[in-house]
Coordinates of C-alpha atoms in Angstrom, one line a residue:
X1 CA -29.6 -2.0 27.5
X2 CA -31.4 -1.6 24.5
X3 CA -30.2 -2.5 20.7
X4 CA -32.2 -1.0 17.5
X5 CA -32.2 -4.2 15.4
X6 CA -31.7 -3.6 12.1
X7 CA -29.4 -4.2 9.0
X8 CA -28.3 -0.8 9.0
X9 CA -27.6 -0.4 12.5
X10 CA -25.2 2.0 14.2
X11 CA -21.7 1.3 15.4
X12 CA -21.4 -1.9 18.0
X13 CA -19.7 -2.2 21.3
X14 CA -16.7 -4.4 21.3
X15 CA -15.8 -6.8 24.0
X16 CA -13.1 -4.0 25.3
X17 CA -10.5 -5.8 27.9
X18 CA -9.0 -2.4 28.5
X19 CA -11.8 -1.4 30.2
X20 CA -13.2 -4.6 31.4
X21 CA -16.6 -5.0 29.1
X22 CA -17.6 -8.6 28.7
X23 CA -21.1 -8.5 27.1
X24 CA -21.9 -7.8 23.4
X25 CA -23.8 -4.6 22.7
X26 CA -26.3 -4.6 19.5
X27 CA -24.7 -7.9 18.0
X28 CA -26.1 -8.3 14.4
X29 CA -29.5 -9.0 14.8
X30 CA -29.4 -12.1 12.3
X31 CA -26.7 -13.7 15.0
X32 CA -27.6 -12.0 18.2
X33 CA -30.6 -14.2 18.8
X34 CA -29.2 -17.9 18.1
X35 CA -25.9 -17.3 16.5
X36 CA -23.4 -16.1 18.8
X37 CA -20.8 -15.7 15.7
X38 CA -17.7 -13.5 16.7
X39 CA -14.3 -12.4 15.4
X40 CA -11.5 -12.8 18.6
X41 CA -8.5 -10.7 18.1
X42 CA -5.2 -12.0 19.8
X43 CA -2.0 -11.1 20.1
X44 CA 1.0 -12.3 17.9
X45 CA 1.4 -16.3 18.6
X46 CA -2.0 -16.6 20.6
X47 CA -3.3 -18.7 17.8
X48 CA -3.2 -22.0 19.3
X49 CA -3.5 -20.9 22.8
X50 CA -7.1 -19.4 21.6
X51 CA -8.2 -22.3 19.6
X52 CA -7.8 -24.7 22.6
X53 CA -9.8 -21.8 24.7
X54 CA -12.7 -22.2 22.0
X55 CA -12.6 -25.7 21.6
X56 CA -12.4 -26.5 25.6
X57 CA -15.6 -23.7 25.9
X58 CA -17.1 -26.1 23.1
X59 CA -17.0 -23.5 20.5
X60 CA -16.0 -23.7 16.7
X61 CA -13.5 -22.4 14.5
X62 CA -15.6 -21.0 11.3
X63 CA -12.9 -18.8 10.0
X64 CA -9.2 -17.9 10.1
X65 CA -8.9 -14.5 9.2
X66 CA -6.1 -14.1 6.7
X67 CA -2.9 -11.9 7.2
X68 CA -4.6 -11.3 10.4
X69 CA -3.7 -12.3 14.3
X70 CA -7.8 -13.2 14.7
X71 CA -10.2 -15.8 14.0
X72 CA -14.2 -16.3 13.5
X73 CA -15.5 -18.5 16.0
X74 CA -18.9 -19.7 17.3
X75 CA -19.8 -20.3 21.2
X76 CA -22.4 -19.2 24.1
X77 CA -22.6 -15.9 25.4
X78 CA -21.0 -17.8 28.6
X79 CA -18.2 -18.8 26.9
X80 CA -17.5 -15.8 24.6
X81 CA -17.5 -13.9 28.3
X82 CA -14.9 -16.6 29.5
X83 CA -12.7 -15.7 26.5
X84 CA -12.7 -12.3 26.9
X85 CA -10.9 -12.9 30.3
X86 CA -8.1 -14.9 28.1
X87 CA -4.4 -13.5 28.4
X88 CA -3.7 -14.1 25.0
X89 CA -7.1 -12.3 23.7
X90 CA -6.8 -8.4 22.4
X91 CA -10.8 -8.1 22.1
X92 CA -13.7 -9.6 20.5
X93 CA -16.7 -8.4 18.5
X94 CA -19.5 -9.5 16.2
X95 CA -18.8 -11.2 12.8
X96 CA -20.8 -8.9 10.9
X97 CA -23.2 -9.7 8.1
X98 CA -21.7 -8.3 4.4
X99 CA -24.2 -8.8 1.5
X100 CA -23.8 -8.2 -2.9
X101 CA -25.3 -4.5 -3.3
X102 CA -27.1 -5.1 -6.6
X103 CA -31.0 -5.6 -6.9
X104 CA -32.7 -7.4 -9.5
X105 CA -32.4 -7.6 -13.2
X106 CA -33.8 -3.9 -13.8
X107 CA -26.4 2.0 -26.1
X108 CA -24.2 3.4 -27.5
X109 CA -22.4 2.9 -30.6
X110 CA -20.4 -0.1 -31.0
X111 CA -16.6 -0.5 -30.9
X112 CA -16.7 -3.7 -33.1
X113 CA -19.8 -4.5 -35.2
X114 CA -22.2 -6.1 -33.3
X115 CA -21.2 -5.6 -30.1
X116 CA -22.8 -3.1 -27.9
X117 CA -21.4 -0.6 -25.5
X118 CA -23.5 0.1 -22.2
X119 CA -24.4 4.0 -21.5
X120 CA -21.8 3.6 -18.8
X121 CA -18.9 3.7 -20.9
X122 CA -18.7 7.0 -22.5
X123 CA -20.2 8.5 -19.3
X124 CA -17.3 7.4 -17.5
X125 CA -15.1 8.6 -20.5
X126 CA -13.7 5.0 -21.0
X127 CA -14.1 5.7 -24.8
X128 CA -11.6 8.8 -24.3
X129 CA -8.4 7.0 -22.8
X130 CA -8.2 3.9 -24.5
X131 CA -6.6 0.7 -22.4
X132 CA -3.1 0.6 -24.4
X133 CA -0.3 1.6 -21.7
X134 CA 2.1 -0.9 -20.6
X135 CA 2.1 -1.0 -16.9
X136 CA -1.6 -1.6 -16.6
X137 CA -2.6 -2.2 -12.8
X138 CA -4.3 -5.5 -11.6
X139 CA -7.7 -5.3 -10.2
X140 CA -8.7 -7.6 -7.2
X141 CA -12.6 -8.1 -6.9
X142 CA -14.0 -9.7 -4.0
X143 CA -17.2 -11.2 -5.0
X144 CA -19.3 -14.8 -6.2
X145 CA -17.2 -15.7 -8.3
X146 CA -15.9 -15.1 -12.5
X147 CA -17.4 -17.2 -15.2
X148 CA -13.7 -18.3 -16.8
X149 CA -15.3 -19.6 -19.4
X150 CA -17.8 -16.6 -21.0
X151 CA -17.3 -15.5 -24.7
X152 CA -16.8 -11.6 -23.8
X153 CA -13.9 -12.7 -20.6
X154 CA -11.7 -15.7 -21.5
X155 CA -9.4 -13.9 -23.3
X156 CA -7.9 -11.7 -20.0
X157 CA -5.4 -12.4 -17.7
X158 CA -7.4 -13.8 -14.2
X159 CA -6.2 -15.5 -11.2
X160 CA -7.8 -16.2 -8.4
X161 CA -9.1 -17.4 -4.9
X162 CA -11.2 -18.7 -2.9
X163 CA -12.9 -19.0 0.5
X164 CA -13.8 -22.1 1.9
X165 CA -17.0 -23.7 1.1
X166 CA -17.5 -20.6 -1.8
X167 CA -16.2 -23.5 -4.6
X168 CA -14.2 -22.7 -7.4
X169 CA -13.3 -19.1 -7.9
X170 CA -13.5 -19.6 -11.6
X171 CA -17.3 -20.4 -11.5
X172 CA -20.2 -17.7 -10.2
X173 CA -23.4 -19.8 -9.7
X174 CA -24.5 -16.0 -8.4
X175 CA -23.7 -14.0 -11.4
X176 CA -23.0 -11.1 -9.1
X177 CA -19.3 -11.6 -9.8
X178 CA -19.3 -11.9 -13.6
X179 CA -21.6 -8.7 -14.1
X180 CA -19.6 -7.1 -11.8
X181 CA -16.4 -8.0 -13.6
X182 CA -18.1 -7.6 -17.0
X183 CA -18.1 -3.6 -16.5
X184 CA -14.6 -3.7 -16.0
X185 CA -13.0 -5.6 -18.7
X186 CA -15.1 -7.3 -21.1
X187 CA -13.5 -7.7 -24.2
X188 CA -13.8 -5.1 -27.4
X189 CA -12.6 -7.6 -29.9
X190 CA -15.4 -10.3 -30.4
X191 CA -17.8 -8.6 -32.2
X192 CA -20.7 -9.6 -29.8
X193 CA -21.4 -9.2 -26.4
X194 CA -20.6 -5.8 -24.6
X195 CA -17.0 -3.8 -23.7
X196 CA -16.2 -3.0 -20.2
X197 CA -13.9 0.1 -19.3
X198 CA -10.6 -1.9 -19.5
X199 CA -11.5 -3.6 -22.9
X200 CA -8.3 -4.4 -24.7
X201 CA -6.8 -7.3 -22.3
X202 CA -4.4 -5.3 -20.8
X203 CA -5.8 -5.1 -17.5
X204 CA -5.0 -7.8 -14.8
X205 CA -7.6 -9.4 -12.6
X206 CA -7.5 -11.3 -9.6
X207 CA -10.4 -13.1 -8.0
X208 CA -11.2 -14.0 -4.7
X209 CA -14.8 -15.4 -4.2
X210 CA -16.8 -15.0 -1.0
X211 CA -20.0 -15.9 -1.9
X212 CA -21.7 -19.2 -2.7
X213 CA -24.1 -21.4 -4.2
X214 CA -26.4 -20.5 -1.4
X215 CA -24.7 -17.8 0.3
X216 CA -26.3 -15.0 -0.1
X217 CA -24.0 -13.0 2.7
X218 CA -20.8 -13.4 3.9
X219 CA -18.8 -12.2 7.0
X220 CA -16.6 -9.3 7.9
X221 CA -14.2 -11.5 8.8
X222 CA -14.3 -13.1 5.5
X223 CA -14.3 -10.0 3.5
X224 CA -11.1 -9.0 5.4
X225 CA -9.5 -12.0 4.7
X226 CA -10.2 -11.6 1.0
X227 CA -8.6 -8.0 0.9
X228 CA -5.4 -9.6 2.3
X229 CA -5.4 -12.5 0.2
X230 CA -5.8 -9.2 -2.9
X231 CA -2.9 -7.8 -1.3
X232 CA -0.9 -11.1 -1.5
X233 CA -2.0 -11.5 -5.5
X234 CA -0.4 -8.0 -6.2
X235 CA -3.6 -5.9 -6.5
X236 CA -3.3 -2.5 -7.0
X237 CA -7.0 -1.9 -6.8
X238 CA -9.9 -3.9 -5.0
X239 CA -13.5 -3.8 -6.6
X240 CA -15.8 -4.7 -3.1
X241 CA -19.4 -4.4 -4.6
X242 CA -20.9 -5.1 -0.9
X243 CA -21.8 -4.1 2.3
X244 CA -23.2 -4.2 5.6
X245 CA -24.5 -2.6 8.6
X246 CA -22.2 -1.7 11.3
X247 CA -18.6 -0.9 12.0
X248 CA -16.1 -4.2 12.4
X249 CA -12.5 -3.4 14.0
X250 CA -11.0 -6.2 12.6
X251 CA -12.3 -5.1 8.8
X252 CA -11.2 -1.7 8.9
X253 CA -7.7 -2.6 11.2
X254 CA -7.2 -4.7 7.4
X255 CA -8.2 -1.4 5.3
X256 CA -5.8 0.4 7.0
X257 CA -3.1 -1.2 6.4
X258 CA -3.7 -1.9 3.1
X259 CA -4.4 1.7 2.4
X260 CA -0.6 2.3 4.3
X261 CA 0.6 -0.5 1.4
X262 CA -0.9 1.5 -1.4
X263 CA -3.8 -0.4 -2.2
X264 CA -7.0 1.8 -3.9
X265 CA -10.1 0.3 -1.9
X266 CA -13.4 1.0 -3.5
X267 CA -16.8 0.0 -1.9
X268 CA -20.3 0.4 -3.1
X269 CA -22.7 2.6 -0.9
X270 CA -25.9 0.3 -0.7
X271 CA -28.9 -0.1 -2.1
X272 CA -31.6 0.8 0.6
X273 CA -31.9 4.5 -0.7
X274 CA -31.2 6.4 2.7
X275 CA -28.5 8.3 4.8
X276 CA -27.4 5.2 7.1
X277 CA -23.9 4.5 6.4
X278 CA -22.9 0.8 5.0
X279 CA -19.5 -1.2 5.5
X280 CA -17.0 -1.4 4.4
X281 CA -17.3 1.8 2.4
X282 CA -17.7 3.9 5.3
X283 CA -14.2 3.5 6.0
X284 CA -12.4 6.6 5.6
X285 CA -8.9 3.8 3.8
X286 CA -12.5 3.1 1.1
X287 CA -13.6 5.1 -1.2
X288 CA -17.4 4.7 -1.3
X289 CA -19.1 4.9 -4.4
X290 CA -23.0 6.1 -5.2
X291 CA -25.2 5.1 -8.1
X292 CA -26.6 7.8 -11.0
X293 CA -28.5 6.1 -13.9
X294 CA -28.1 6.6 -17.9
X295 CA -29.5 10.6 -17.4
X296 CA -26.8 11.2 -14.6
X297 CA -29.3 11.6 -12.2
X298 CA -28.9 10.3 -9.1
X299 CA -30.2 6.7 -8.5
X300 CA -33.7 6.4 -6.1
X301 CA -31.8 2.7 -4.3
X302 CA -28.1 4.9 -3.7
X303 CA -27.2 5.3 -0.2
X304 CA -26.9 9.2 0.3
X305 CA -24.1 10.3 3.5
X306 CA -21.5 12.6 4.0
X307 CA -19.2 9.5 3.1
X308 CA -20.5 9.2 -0.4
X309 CA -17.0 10.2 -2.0
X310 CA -18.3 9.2 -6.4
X311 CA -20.6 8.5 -8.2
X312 CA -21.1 6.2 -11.6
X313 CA -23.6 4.3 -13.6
X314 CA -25.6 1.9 -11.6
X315 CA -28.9 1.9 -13.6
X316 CA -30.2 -0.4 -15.7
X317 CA -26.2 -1.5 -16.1
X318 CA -26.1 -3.8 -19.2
X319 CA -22.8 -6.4 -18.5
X320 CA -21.9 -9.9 -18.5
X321 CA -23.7 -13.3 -16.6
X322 CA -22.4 -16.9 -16.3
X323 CA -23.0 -18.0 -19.9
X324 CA -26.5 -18.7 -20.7
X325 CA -27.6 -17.2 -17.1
X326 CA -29.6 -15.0 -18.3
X327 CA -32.9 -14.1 -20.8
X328 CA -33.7 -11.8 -23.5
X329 CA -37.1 -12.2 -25.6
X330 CA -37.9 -10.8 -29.0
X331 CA -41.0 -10.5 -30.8
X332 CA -42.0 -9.9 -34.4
X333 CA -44.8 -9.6 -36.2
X334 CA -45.2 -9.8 -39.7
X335 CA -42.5 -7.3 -41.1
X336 CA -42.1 -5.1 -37.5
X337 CA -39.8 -5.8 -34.4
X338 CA -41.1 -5.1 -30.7
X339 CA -39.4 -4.1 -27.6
X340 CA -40.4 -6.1 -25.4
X341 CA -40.0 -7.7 -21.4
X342 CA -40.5 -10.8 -20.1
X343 CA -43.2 -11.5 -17.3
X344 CA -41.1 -13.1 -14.9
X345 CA -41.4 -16.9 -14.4
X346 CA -41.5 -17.2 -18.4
X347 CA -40.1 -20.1 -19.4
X348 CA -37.0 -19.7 -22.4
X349 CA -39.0 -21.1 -25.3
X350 CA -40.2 -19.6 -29.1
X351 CA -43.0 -20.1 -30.9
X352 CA -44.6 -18.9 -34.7
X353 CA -48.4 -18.2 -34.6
X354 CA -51.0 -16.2 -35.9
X355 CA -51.6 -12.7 -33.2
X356 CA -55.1 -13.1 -31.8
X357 CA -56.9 -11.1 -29.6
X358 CA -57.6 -12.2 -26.6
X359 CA -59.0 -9.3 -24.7
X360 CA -58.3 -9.2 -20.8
X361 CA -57.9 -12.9 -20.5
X362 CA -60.3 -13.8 -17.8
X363 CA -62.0 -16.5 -19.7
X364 CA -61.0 -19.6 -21.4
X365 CA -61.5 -19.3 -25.4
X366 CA -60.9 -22.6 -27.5
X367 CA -60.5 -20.0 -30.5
X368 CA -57.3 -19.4 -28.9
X369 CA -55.9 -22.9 -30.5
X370 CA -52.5 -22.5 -31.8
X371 CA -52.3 -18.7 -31.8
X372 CA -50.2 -15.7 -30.2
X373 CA -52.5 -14.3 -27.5
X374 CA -52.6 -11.0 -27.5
X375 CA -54.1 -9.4 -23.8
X376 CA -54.4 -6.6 -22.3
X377 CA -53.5 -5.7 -18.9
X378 CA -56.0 -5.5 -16.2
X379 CA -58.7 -7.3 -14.5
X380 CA -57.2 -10.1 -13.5
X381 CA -53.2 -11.5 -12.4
X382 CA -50.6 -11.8 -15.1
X383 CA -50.3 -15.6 -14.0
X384 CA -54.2 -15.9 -14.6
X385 CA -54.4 -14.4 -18.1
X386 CA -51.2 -16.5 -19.3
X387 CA -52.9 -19.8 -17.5
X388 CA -56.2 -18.6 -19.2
X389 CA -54.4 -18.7 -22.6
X390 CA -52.7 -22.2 -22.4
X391 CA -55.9 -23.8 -21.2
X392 CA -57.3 -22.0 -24.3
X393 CA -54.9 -24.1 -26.5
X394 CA -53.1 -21.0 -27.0
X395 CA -48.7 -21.3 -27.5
X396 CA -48.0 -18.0 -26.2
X397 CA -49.0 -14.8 -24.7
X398 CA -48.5 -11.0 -25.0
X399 CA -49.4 -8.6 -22.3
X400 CA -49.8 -5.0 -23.4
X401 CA -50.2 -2.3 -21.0
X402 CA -53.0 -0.4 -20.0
X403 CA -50.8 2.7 -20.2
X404 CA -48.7 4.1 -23.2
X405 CA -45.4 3.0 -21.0
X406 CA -43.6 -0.5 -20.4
X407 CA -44.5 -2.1 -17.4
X408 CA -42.5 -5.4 -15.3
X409 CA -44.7 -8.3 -14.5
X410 CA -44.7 -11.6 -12.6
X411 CA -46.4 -15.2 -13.0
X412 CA -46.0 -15.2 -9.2
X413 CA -44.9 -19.0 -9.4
X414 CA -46.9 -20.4 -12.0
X415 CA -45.6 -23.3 -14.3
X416 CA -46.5 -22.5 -18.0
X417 CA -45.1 -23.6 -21.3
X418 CA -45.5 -20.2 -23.0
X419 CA -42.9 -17.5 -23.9
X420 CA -44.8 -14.9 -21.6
X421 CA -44.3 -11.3 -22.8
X422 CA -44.6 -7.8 -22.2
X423 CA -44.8 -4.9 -24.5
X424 CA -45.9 -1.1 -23.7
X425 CA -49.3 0.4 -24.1
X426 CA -48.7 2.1 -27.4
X427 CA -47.1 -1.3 -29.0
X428 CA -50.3 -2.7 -27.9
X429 CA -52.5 -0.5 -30.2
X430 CA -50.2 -1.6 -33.4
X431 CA -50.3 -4.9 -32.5
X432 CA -54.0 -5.0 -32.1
X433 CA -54.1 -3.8 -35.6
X434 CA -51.7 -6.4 -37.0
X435 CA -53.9 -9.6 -35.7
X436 CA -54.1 -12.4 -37.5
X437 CA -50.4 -11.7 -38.7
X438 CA -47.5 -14.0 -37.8
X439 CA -46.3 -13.7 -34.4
X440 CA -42.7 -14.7 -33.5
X441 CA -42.8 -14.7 -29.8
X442 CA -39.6 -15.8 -28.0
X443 CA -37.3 -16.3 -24.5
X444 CA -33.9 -17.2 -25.0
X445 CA -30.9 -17.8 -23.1
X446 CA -28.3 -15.0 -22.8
X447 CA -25.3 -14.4 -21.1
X448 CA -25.5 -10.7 -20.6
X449 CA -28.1 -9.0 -18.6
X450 CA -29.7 -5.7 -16.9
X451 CA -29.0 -5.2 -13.5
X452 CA -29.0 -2.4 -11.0
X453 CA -27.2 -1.3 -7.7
X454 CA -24.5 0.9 -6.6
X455 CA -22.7 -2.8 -6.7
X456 CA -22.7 -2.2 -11.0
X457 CA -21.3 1.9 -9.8
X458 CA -18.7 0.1 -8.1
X459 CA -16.8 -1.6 -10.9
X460 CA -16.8 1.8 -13.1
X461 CA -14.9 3.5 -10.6
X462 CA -12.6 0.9 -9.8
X463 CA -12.0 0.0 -14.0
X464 CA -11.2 4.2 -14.2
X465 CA -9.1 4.5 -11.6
X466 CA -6.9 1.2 -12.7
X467 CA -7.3 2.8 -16.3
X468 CA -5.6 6.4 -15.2
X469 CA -3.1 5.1 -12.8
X470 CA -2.1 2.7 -15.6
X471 CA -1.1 5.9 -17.9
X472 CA 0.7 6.8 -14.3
X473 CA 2.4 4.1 -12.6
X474 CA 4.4 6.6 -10.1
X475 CA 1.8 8.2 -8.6
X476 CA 0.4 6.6 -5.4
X477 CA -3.1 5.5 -4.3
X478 CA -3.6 8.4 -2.6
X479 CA -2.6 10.5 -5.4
X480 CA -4.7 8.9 -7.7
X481 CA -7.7 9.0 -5.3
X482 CA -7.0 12.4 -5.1
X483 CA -7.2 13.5 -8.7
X484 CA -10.2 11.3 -9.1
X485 CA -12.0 13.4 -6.7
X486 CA -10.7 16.8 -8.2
X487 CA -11.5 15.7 -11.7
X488 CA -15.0 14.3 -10.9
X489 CA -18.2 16.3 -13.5
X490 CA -20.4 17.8 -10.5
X491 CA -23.7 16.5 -9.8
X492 CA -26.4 18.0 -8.1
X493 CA -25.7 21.1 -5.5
X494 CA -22.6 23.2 -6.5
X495 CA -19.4 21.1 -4.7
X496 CA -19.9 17.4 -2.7
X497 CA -22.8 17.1 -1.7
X498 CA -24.3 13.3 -0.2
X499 CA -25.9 11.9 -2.9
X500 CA -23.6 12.7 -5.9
X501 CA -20.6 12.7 -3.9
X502 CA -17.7 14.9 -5.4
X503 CA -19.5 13.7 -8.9
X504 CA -19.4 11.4 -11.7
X505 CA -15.9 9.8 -12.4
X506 CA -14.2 10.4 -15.1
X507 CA -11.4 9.0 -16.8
X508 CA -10.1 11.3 -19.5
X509 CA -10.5 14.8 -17.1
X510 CA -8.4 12.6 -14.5
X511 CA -5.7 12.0 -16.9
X512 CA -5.4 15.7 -18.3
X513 CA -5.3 16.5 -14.6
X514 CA -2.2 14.7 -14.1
X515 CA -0.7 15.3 -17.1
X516 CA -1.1 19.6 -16.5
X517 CA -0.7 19.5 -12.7
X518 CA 1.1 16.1 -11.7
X519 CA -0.2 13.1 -9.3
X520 CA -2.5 14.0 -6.7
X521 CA -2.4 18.2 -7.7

């Protein structure tokens, strides 16, 4: 028989005892070739009977799946094929791999001076239906964790969870989490920082934290475990900003009933910018959500199917990290302010120095001492030019492009001691005309940051549709899913279509919708 071995592959064969199949078809290729992880289902008071059948086939017990007759175990083949002959055993299938669907680090007017609000804000229409009703809905997200602690989230109403060996649900060591849960309620009172969708502190959020220090995926089992444990905390809406390849029983046996309960499931699409369909958004219990950027135009990374149901920002998405996670750099010199990026591998430091020019730096100049090296890009590596500068006695080092535009760099590595800059082509010409002047080059800590993936769409949706249903406590899930969909600003091709979905979310058109026509019309 032969398996396509990919992430994204198609739906596997279960170990079906109705019908007598004992092998594993198109396992997930991390697992199939050394890791014979599975999920057994078995019927009601098989637990014990199946743990001794694992341990006596020297197997382990990785996981047991909450609210759920089933468990995540590892074994041989052999043994896997002698517990698919167990009475007590309804079927068995792989433990599928589910991963965070943001890449790497990639406004408007403020609500409360100085304190930005990201482009995904009024896009959404957050900034049309403020957060004041009463019977605001909680919001479960499954992710790395929620930075307790930050400046822009202590002030909400959290509780949370958390799977074994993920640590404390309060702390993200990822920063997948906190981003994630910065879009959907940082605070609009602080006067720094950012404003998520649900701003005011009314919203309530539960956490349950999946992901690890060095976890950088999780299970299926795990991830239906956590939408349980959501149900248990009272969530009315669970935030999933992940995925996976492949279909898992067990996962969407747990979606469907928590769809039947009246739990709104969202999902993001993933990030690998094709048609495949990921987990466990391609559920039809989960909504799945698409990325568009700050120009509403659909996202390049946004996985495009005919289950892509709405899209929101995912661009460039400006939130919260675990505090002092992140970097921003600034530079000035003499009287004018740059935009600028950082080459990657910069360490946070700042420095005051006279701008010199230090052409493409591809050769050590002592008259470099104690100045701001300006260089142009080209010739030779980022790494090299910024090495080229320090052994020059130079403290730190601007990179202009060769091109009018910004460009993203990497030191690929190397150790430095300079704030390591970029600025755009046509800064480059000002600056060359402003040597000489002082340069205040620096990298600082931060604890908001950039980031991009339909994992940052995800939250916007979720934050809405918590945010409308609020205004409407006695309409259902359904209901509101519903008027979501027929409220949604089309994108692209006239009606759904698979990148865009039915459109962009939005909050105010979804309450006027309800408010003329009633829940779900």
């Amino acid at each position: 028989m032969n398996c396509v071995k990919s992430r994204l592959a198609t739906r596997p064969t279960l170990l079906n005892l109705s019908i007598g199949v004992v092998a594993l078809a198109c396992m997930d290729s991390a697992m199939a070739a050394r890791n014979s992880r599975v999920i057994v289902s078995y019927q009601e008071g098989g637990a014990e009977q199946v743990k001794a059948a694992v341990h006596a086939a020297r197997g382990t017990v990785r996981h047991q799946v909450f609210g759920a007759n089933a468990m995540a175990v590892e074994m041989s083949t052999a043994g896997i094929a002698r517990m698919a002959r167990h009475g007590a055993v309804k079927y068995i299938e792989p433990d599928l791999r589910r991963y965070p669907m943001a890449l790497a680090s990639a406004s408007a007017a403020p609500y409360q001076s100085g304190q930005l609000t990201p482009y995904g804000i009024g896009m959404v229409q957050a900034d049309k239906l403020p957060d004041t009703p009463t019977a605001n809905r909680k919001i479960c997200i499954i992710d790395s964790g929620f930075d307790r602690k930050h400046e822009d989230l202590l002030a909400n109403q959290v509780t949370g969870d958390s799977d074994s060996g993920s640590g404390n649900w309060y702390q993200d060591q990822g920063g997948h989490g906190t981003h994630v849960a910065g879009t959907i309620a940082a605070v609009n009172n602080n006067g720094r920082g950012v404003v998520g969708v649900l701003a005011n502190r009314q919203v309530k959020l539960h956490i349950v934290k999946i992901f690890g220090v060095d976890n950088k995926y999780t299970y299926s089992s795990t991830v239906a475990s956590a939408a349980n444990q959501c149900a248990k905390a009272g969530a009315h809406v669970v935030n999933m900003s992940l995925g996976g390849s492949a279909f898992s029983r067990t996962e969407a046996d747990a979606f469907d009933a928590l769809q039947r309960r009246g739990i709104l499931l969202v999902a993001a699409s993933g990030n690998d910018g094709n048609g495949l369909i990921n987990y466990p958004a391609g559920y039809a219990s989960v909504m799945m959500v698409g990325a568009v950027d700050s120009n509403r135009n659909w996202a390049s990374f946004s996985q495009y199917n005919s289950k892509v149901e709405l899209s929101a920002p995912g661009a460039g998405v400006l939130s919260t990290v675990p505090t002092d996670s992140g970097t921003t750099a600034t530079l000035k010199v003499g009287a004018n302010n740059y935009t600028v990026g950082i080459l990657v591998g910069s360490p946070r430091a700042s420095v005051t120095a006279p701008l010199a020019d230090f052409g493409l730096g591809n050769e050590v100049n002592p008259a470099m001492a104690g100045k701001v090296c300006l260089i142009k890009r080209g010739d030779n590596t980022f790494a090299d030019k910024v090495s080229k500068c320090e052994s020059s006695g130079g403290v730190g080092a601007v990179v202009f492009n060769n091109a009018p535009e910004t460009f993203a760099g990497t030191l690929n590595g190397t150790v430095t001691a300079l704030p390591a800059l970029s600025v755009a082509g046509a800064d480059g010409a000002a600056l060359l005309a402003q040597l000489g002047q002082p340069a205040s080059a620096a990298v600082t800590p931060t604890s908001y940051d950039y980031k991009d993936g339909t994992s940052m769409a995800t939250p916007h949706v979720a934050a809405v549709a918590a945010l409308v249903w609020s205004y409407y406590p006695s309409c259902s899930a359904k209901q509101i899913r519903t008027t979501l969909i027929k409220s949604a600003l089309d994108l692209g091709p006239l009606g759904r279509d698979n990148k865009f979905g039915y459109g962009l979310v939005q909050a105010r058109a979804a309450y006027d919708r309800i408010a003329v026509r009633g829940c779900g019309n």
